[in-house]
Coordinates of C-alpha atoms and ligand atoms in Angstrom, one line a residue:
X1 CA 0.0 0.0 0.0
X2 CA 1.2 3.7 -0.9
X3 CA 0.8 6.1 1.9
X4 CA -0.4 8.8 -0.5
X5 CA -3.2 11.2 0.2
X6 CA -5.8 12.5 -2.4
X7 CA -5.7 15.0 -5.0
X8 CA -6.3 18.9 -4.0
X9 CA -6.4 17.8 -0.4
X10 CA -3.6 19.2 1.9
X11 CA -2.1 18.3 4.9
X12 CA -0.6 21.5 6.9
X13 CA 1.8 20.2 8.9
X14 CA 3.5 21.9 12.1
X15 CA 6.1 24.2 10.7
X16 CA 2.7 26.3 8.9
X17 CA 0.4 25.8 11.2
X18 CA 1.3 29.1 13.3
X19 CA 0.4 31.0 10.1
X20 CA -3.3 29.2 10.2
X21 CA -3.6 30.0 14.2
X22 CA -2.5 33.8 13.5
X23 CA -5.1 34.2 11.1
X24 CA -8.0 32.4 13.0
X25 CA -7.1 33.9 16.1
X26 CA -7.0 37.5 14.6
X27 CA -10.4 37.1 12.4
X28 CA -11.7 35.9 16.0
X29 CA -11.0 38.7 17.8
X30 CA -12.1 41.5 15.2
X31 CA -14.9 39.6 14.6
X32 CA -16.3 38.8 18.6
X33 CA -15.5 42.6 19.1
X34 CA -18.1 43.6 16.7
X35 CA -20.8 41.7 18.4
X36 CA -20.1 38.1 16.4
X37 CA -20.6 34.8 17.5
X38 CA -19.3 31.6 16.0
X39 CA -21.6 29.1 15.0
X40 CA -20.5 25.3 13.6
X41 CA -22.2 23.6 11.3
X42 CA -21.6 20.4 9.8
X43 CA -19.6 20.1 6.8
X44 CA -22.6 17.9 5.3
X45 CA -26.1 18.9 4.1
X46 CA -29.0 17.6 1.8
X47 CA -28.1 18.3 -1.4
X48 CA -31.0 20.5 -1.9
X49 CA -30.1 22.9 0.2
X50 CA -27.0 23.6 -1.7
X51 CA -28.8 22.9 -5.1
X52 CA -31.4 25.5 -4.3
X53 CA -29.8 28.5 -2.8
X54 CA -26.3 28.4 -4.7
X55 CA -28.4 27.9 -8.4
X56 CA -28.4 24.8 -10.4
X57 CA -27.0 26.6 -13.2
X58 CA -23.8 27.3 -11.4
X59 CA -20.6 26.1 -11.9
X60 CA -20.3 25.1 -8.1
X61 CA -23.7 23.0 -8.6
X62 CA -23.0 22.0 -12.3
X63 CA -19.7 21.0 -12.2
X64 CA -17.7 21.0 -8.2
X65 CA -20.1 19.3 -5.7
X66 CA -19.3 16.5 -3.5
X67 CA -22.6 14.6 -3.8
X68 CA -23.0 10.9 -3.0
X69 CA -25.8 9.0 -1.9
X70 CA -25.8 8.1 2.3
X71 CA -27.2 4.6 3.5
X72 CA -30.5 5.2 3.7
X73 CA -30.4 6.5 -0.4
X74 CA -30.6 10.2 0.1
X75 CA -28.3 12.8 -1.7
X76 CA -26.0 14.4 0.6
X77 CA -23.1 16.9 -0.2
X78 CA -20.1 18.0 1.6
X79 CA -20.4 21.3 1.6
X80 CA -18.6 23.7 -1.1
X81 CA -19.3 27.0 1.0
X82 CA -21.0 27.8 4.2
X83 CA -23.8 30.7 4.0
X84 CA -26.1 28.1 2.5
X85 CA -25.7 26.0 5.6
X86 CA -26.0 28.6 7.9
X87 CA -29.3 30.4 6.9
X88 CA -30.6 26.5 7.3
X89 CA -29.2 26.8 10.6
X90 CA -30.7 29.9 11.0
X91 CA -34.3 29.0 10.0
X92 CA -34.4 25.6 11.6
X93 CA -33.4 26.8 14.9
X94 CA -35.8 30.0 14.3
X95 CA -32.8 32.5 15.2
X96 CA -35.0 35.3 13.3
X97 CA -36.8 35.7 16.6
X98 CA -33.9 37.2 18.4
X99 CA -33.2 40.7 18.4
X100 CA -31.8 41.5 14.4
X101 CA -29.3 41.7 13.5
X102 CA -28.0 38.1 14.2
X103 CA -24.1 38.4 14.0
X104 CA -22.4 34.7 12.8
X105 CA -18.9 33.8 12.1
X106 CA -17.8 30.2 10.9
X107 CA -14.2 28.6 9.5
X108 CA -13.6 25.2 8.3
X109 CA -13.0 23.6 5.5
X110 CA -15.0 23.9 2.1
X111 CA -14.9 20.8 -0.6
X112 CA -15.1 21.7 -4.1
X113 CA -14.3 19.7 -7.2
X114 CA -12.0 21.8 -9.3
X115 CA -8.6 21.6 -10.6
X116 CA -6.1 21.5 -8.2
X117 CA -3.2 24.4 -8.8
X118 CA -2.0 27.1 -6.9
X119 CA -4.3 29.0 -4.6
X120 CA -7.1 26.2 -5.9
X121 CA -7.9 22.8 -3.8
X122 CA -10.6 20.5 -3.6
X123 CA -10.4 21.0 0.3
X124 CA -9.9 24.5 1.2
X125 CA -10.9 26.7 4.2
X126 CA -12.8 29.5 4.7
X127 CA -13.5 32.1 7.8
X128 CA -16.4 34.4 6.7
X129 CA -19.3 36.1 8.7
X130 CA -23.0 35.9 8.4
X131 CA -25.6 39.1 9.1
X132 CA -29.4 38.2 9.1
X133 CA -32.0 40.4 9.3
X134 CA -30.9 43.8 8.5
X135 CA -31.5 45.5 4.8
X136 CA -30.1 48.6 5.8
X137 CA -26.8 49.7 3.6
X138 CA -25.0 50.5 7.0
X139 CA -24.5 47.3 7.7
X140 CA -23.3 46.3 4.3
X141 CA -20.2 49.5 5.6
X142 CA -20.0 48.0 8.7
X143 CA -19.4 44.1 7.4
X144 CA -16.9 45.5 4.6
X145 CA -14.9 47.6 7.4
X146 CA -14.5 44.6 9.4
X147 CA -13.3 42.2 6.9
X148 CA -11.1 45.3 5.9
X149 CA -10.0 45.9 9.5
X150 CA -8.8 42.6 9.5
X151 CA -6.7 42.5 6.4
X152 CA -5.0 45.7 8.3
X153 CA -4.5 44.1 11.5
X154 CA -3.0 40.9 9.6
X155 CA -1.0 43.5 7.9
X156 CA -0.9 42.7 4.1
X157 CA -1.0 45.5 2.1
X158 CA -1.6 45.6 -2.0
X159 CA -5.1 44.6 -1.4
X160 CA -7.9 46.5 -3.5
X161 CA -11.4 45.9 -2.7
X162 CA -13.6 45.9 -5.7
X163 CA -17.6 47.0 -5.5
X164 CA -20.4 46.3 -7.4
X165 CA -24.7 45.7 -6.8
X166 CA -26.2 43.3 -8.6
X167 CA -30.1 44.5 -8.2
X168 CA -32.7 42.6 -6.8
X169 CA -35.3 40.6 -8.4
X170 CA -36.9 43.6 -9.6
X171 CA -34.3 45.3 -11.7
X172 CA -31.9 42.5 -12.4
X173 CA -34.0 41.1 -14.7
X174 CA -34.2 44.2 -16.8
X175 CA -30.1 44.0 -16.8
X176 CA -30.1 40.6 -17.8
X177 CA -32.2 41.3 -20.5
X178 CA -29.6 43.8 -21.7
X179 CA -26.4 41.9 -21.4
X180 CA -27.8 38.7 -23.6
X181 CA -28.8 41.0 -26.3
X182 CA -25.2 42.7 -26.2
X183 CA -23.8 39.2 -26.1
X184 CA -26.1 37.8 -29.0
X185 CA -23.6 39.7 -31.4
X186 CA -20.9 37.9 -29.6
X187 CA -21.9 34.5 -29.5
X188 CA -19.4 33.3 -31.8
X189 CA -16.7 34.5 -29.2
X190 CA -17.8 32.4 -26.3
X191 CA -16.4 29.6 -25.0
X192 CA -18.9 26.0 -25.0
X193 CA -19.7 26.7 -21.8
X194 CA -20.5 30.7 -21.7
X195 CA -22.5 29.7 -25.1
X196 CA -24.7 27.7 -22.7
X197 CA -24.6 30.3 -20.0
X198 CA -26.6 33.1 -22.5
X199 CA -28.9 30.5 -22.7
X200 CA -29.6 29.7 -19.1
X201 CA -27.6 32.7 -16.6
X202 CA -26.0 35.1 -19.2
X203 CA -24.9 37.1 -15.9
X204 CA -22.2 33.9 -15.2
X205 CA -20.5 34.5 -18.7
X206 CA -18.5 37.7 -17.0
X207 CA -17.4 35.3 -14.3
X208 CA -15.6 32.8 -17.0
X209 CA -11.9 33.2 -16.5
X210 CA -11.3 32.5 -19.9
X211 CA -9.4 35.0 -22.0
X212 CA -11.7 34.6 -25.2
X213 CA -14.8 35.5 -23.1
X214 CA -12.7 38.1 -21.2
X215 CA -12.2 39.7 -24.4
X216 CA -15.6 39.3 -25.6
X217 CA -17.1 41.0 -22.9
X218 CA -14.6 43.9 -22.2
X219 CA -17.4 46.5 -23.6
X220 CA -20.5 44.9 -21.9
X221 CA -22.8 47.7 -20.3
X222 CA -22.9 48.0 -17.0
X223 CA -25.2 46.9 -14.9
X224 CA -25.9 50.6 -12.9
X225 CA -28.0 51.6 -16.0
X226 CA -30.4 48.9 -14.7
X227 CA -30.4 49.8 -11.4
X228 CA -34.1 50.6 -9.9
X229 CA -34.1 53.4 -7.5
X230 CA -34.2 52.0 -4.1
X231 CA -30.5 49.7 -5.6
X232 CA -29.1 52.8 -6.6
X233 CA -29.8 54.4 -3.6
X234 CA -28.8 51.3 -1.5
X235 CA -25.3 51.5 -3.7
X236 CA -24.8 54.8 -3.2
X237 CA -25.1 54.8 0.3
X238 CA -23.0 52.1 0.8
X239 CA -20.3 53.6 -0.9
X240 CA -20.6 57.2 1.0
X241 CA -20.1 55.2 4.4
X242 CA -16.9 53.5 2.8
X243 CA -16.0 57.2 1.8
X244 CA -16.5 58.4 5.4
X245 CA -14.6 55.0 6.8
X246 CA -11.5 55.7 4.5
X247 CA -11.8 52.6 3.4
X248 CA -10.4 52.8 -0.4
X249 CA -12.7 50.9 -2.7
X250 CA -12.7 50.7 -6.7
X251 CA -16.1 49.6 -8.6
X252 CA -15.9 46.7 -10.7
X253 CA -19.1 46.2 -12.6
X254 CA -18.3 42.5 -13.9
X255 CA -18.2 41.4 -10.3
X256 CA -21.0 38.8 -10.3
X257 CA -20.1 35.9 -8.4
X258 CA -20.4 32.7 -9.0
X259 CA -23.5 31.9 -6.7
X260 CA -27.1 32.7 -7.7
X261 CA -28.1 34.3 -4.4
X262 CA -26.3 37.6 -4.3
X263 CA -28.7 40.6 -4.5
X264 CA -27.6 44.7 -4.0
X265 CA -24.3 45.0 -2.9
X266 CA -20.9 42.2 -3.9
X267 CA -17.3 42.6 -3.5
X268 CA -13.9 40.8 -3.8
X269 CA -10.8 41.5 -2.6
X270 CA -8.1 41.0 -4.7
X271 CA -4.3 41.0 -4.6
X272 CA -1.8 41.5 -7.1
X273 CA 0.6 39.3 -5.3
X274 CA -1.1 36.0 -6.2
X275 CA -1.3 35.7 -9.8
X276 CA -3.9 33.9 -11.6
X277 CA -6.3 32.9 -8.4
X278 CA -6.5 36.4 -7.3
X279 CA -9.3 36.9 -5.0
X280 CA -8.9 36.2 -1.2
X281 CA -12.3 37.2 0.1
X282 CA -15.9 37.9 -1.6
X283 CA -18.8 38.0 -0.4
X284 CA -22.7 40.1 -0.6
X285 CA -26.0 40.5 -0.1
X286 CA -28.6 37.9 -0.4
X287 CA -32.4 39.0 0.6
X288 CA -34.1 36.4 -0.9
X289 CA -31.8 33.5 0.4
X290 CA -34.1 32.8 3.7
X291 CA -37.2 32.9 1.7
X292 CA -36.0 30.7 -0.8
X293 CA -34.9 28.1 1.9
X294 CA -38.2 28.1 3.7
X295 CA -37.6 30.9 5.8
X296 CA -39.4 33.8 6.7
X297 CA -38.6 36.8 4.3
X298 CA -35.2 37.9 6.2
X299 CA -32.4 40.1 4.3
X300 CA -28.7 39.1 4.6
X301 CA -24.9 40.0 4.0
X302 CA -21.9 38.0 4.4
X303 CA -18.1 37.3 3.4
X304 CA -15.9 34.2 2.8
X305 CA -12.3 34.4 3.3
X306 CA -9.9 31.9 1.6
X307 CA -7.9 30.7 4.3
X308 CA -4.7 29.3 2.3
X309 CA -4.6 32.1 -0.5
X310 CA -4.8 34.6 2.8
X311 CA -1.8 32.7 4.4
X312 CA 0.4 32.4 1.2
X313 CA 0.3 36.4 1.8
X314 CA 1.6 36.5 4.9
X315 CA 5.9 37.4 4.6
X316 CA 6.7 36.1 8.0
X317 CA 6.0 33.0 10.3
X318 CA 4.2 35.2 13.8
X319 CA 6.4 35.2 16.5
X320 CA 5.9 32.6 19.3
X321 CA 4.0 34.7 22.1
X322 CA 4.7 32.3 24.7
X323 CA 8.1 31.8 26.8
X324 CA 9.2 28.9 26.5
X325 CA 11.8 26.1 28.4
X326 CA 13.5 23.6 28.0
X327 CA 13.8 20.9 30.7
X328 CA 17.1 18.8 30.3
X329 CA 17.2 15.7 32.6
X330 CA 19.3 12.5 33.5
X331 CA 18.2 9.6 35.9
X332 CA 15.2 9.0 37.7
X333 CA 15.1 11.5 40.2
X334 CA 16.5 14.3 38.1
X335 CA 13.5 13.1 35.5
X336 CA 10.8 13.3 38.1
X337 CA 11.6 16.6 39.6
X338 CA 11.7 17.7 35.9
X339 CA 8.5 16.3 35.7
X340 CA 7.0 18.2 38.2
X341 CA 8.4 20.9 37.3
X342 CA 7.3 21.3 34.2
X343 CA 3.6 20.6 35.3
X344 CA 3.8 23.7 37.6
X345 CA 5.6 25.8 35.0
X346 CA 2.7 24.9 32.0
X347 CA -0.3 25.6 34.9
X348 CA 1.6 29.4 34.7
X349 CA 1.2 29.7 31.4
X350 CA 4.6 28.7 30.2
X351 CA 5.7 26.4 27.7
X352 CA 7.9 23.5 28.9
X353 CA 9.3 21.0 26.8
X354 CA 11.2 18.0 28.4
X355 CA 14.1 16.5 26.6
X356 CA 14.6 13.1 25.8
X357 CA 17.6 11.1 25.5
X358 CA 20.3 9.1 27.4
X359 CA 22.6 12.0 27.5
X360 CA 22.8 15.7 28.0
X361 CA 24.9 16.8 24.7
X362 CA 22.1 15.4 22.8
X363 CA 19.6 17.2 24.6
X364 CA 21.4 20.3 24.3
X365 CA 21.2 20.0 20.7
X366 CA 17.1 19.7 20.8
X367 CA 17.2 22.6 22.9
X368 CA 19.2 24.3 20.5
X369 CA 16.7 23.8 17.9
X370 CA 14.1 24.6 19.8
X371 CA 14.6 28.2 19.9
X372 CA 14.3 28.0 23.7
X373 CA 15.8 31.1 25.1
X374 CA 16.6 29.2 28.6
X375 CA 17.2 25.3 29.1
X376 CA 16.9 23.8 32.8
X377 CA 19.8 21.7 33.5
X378 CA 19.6 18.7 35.9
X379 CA 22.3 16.1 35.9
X380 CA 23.5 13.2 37.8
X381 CA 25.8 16.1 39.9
X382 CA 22.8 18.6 40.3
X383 CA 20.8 16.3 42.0
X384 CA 23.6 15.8 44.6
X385 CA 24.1 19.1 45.2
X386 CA 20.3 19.5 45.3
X387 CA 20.5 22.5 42.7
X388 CA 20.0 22.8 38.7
X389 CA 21.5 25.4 36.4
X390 CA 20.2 27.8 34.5
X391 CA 21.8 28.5 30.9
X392 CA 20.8 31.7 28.6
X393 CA 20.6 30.0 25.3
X394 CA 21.3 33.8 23.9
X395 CA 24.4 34.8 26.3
X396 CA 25.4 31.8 27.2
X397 CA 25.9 32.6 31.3
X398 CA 24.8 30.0 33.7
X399 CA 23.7 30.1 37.5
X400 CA 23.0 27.5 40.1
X401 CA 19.8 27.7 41.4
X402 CA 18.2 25.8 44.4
X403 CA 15.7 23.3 43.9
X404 CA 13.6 24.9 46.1
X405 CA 13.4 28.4 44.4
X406 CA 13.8 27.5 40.8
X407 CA 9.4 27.7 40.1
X408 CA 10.2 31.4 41.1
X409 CA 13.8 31.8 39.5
X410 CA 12.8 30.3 36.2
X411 CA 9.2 32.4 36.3
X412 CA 10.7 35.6 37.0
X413 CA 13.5 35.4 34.3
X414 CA 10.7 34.2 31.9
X415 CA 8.5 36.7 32.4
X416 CA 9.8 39.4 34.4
X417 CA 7.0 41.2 35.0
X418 CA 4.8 38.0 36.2
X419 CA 5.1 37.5 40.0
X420 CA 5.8 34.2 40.9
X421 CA 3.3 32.6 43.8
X422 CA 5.8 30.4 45.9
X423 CA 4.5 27.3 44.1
X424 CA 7.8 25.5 44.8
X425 CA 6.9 24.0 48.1
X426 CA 5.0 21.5 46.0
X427 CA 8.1 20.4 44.4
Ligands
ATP1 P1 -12.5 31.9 -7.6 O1 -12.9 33.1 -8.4 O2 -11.1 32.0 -7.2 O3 -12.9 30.6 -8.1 P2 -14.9 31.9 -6.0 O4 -15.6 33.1 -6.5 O5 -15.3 30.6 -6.5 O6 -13.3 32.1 -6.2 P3 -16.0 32.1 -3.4 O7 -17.0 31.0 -3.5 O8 -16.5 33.5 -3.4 O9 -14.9 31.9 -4.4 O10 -15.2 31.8 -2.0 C1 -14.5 32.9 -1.3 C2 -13.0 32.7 -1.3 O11 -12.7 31.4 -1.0 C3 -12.3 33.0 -2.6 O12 -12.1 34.4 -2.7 C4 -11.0 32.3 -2.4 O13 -10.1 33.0 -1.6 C5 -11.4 31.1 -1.6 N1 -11.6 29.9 -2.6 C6 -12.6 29.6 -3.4 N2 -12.4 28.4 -4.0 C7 -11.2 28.0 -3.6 C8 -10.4 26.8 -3.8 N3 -10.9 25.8 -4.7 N4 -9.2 26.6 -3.2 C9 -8.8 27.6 -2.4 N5 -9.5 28.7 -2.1 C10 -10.7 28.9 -2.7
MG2 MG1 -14.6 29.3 -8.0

């Protein structure tokens, strides 16, 4: 047997996973300081719940689901995105009934069929945010500033955050109406699959990445022509908050998304620095979404966050915010006290690791690689003297230090600021 994993799924191993706890742990905080709560849903539903709100006619339903039959001979799909399973969270547990707007975050992974390159896997994760119940354009302002206060405190830069509104079920159809008439002309142009698209969802031919429909559609109108008053006011008002944030925005007409449910307001944002699979985050509005999945009529707004095209950003590995020791040991009773030790030490918040090995050198040399910036020293000559030293990896100076004050010792030169609480007389 080949130990071989499959195709466009990763593992991240321990040297990256720092980088994946920086980001969640940052998207956390920004996110539970404006009011969000995480909620975790499974990474399975009934197809038809993906089916129905994402669009059959959509490449993610069409061409990239996960779909198999369970036991019992119903269609299940591991999920390729999360707002569909969340407003069925949101309905079946009736969350409309608490005070609006209801304020959801989520990460985990997302399983799409596609081909696997760079920035592009068939298991990825996403972190995104989900707000129910609100139409107002304020909080379309304050869900963009926070996915854009995050990028700032992760701090990448060369980000542009692109704008557009899609309509609602009143306008758009007026719009679409327009494009497949300008796109009749180019028919020829299209690729097989766009030339199905003007039959079926015209609006998903300016999604194709391919550079002959790029091309062909490099003139299309845009879509604020179509707009019907109450959009264009929505639009506008969003935009005039961004203005008053400072938040730098550019409009990108051709941002459609590749899910049927966006309404009003979409963005991306995009970086320069990742080639071909630009786009790190999107997200939008979606009114009709609860509706359309048995809900009560509830508007919505949310992002998705690519978690792996966010972290291929990110220039260094974030520093290791805890101290940490190393705890190097020889025979039984030196091991023991180590032991103990190294229990006390970890209930204070600081990271111990105990060497291993049948001789000190080669637990200086893990220690070494470590990156510890102090190693604990008990040998076979330390025990009898009842003390152990204390070496400073960086200046290489030693001290002896009684077994009965090295909790505090080791604490206070650790963390000098953090007073120690006389723990040792457990030792
Ligand atoms: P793309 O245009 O790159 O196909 P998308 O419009 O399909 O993206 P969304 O469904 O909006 O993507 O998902 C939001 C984010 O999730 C994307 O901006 C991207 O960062 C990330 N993402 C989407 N698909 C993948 C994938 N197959 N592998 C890795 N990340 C992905
Ligand atoms: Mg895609």
């Amino acid at each position: 047997m080949e130990a071989k994993g499959i195709k466009g799924f990763k593992d991240i191993l321990p040297d990256d996973i720092k980088k994946w706890h920086f980001l969640e742990e940052t998207a956390k905080e920004v996110f539970e300081n404006a009011g969000y709560s995480e909620i975790r849903v499974p990474i399975m539903e009934f197809t038809e719940i993906f089916s129905r709100s994402i669009g059959e006619d959509t490449d993610i339903v069409e061409k990239e689901m996960y779909t198999f039959q369970d036991k019992s001979g119903r269609s299940i799909t591991l999920r390729p995105e999360g707002t569909a399973s969340i407003v069925r969270a949101y309905i079946e547990h009736g969350l409309h009934a608490d005070p609006q707007p209801t304020r959801l975050y989520y990460l985990g992974p997302m399983f799409r069929y596609e081909r696997p390159q760079a920035g592009r896997y068939r298991q990825f994760y996403q972190i995104g945010v989900e707000a129910l119940g609100i139409d107002e354009p304020l909080l379309d302002a304050e869900v963009i500033m926070m996915l854009w206060h995050l990028f700032e405190r992760l701090k990448l830069n060369y980000l542009e955050l692109q704008l557009n509104s899609l309509g609602c079920k009143n306008c758009r159809p007026l719009y679409i109406k327009t494009l497949r008439n300008y796109l009749t002309d180019k028919l020829p142009l299209l690729c097989p699959d766009c030339k199905k698209r003007y039959e079926v969802n015209p609006l998903r031919v300016l999604d194709c990445k391919r550079e002959q429909c790029i091309n062909a559609v490099a003139n299309v109108p845009g879509i604020f022509d179509s707009l019907c008053p109450s959009c264009k006011k929505h639009f506008d008002e969003v935009k005039g908050y961004l203005r008053e944030l400072s938040i730098p925005f550019v409009v990108n007409q051709k941002i459609v998304r590749g899910l049927d449910y966006y309404t009003k307001t979409t963005f991306e944002v995009i970086s320069e620095k990742l080639g071909a699979q630009n786009a790190v985050a999107a997200g939008g509005r979606y009114d009709g979404l609860v509706k359309d999945l048995g809900g009560p009529p509830t508007p919505g707004i949310g992002f998705a966050i690519g978690v792996e095209r966010t972290i291929s950003l990110f220039k260094n590995t974030p520093p290791e915010q805890k101290p940490l020791i190393f705890l190097a040991s020889l025979g039984n009773s030196g091991q023991a006290f180590s032991m103990k030790l190294a229990r006390q030490m970890r209930d204070a918040g600081i990271k111990v690791e105990l060497g291993y090995g049948d001789s000190l050198k080669s637990q200086m040399r893990k220690a070494d690689k470590s990156g510890t910036g102090y190693v604990l020293i008990i040998g076979d000559e330390e025990i009898k003297k009842g003390s152990a030293i204390l070496r400073n990896m960086r200046t290489k100076s030693q001290e002896n230090i009684p077994f009965g004050s090295v909790f505090e010792t080791v604490t206070k030169r650790l963390r000098p600021e953090a007073q120690p609480e006389g723990l040792s007389d457990n030792i």
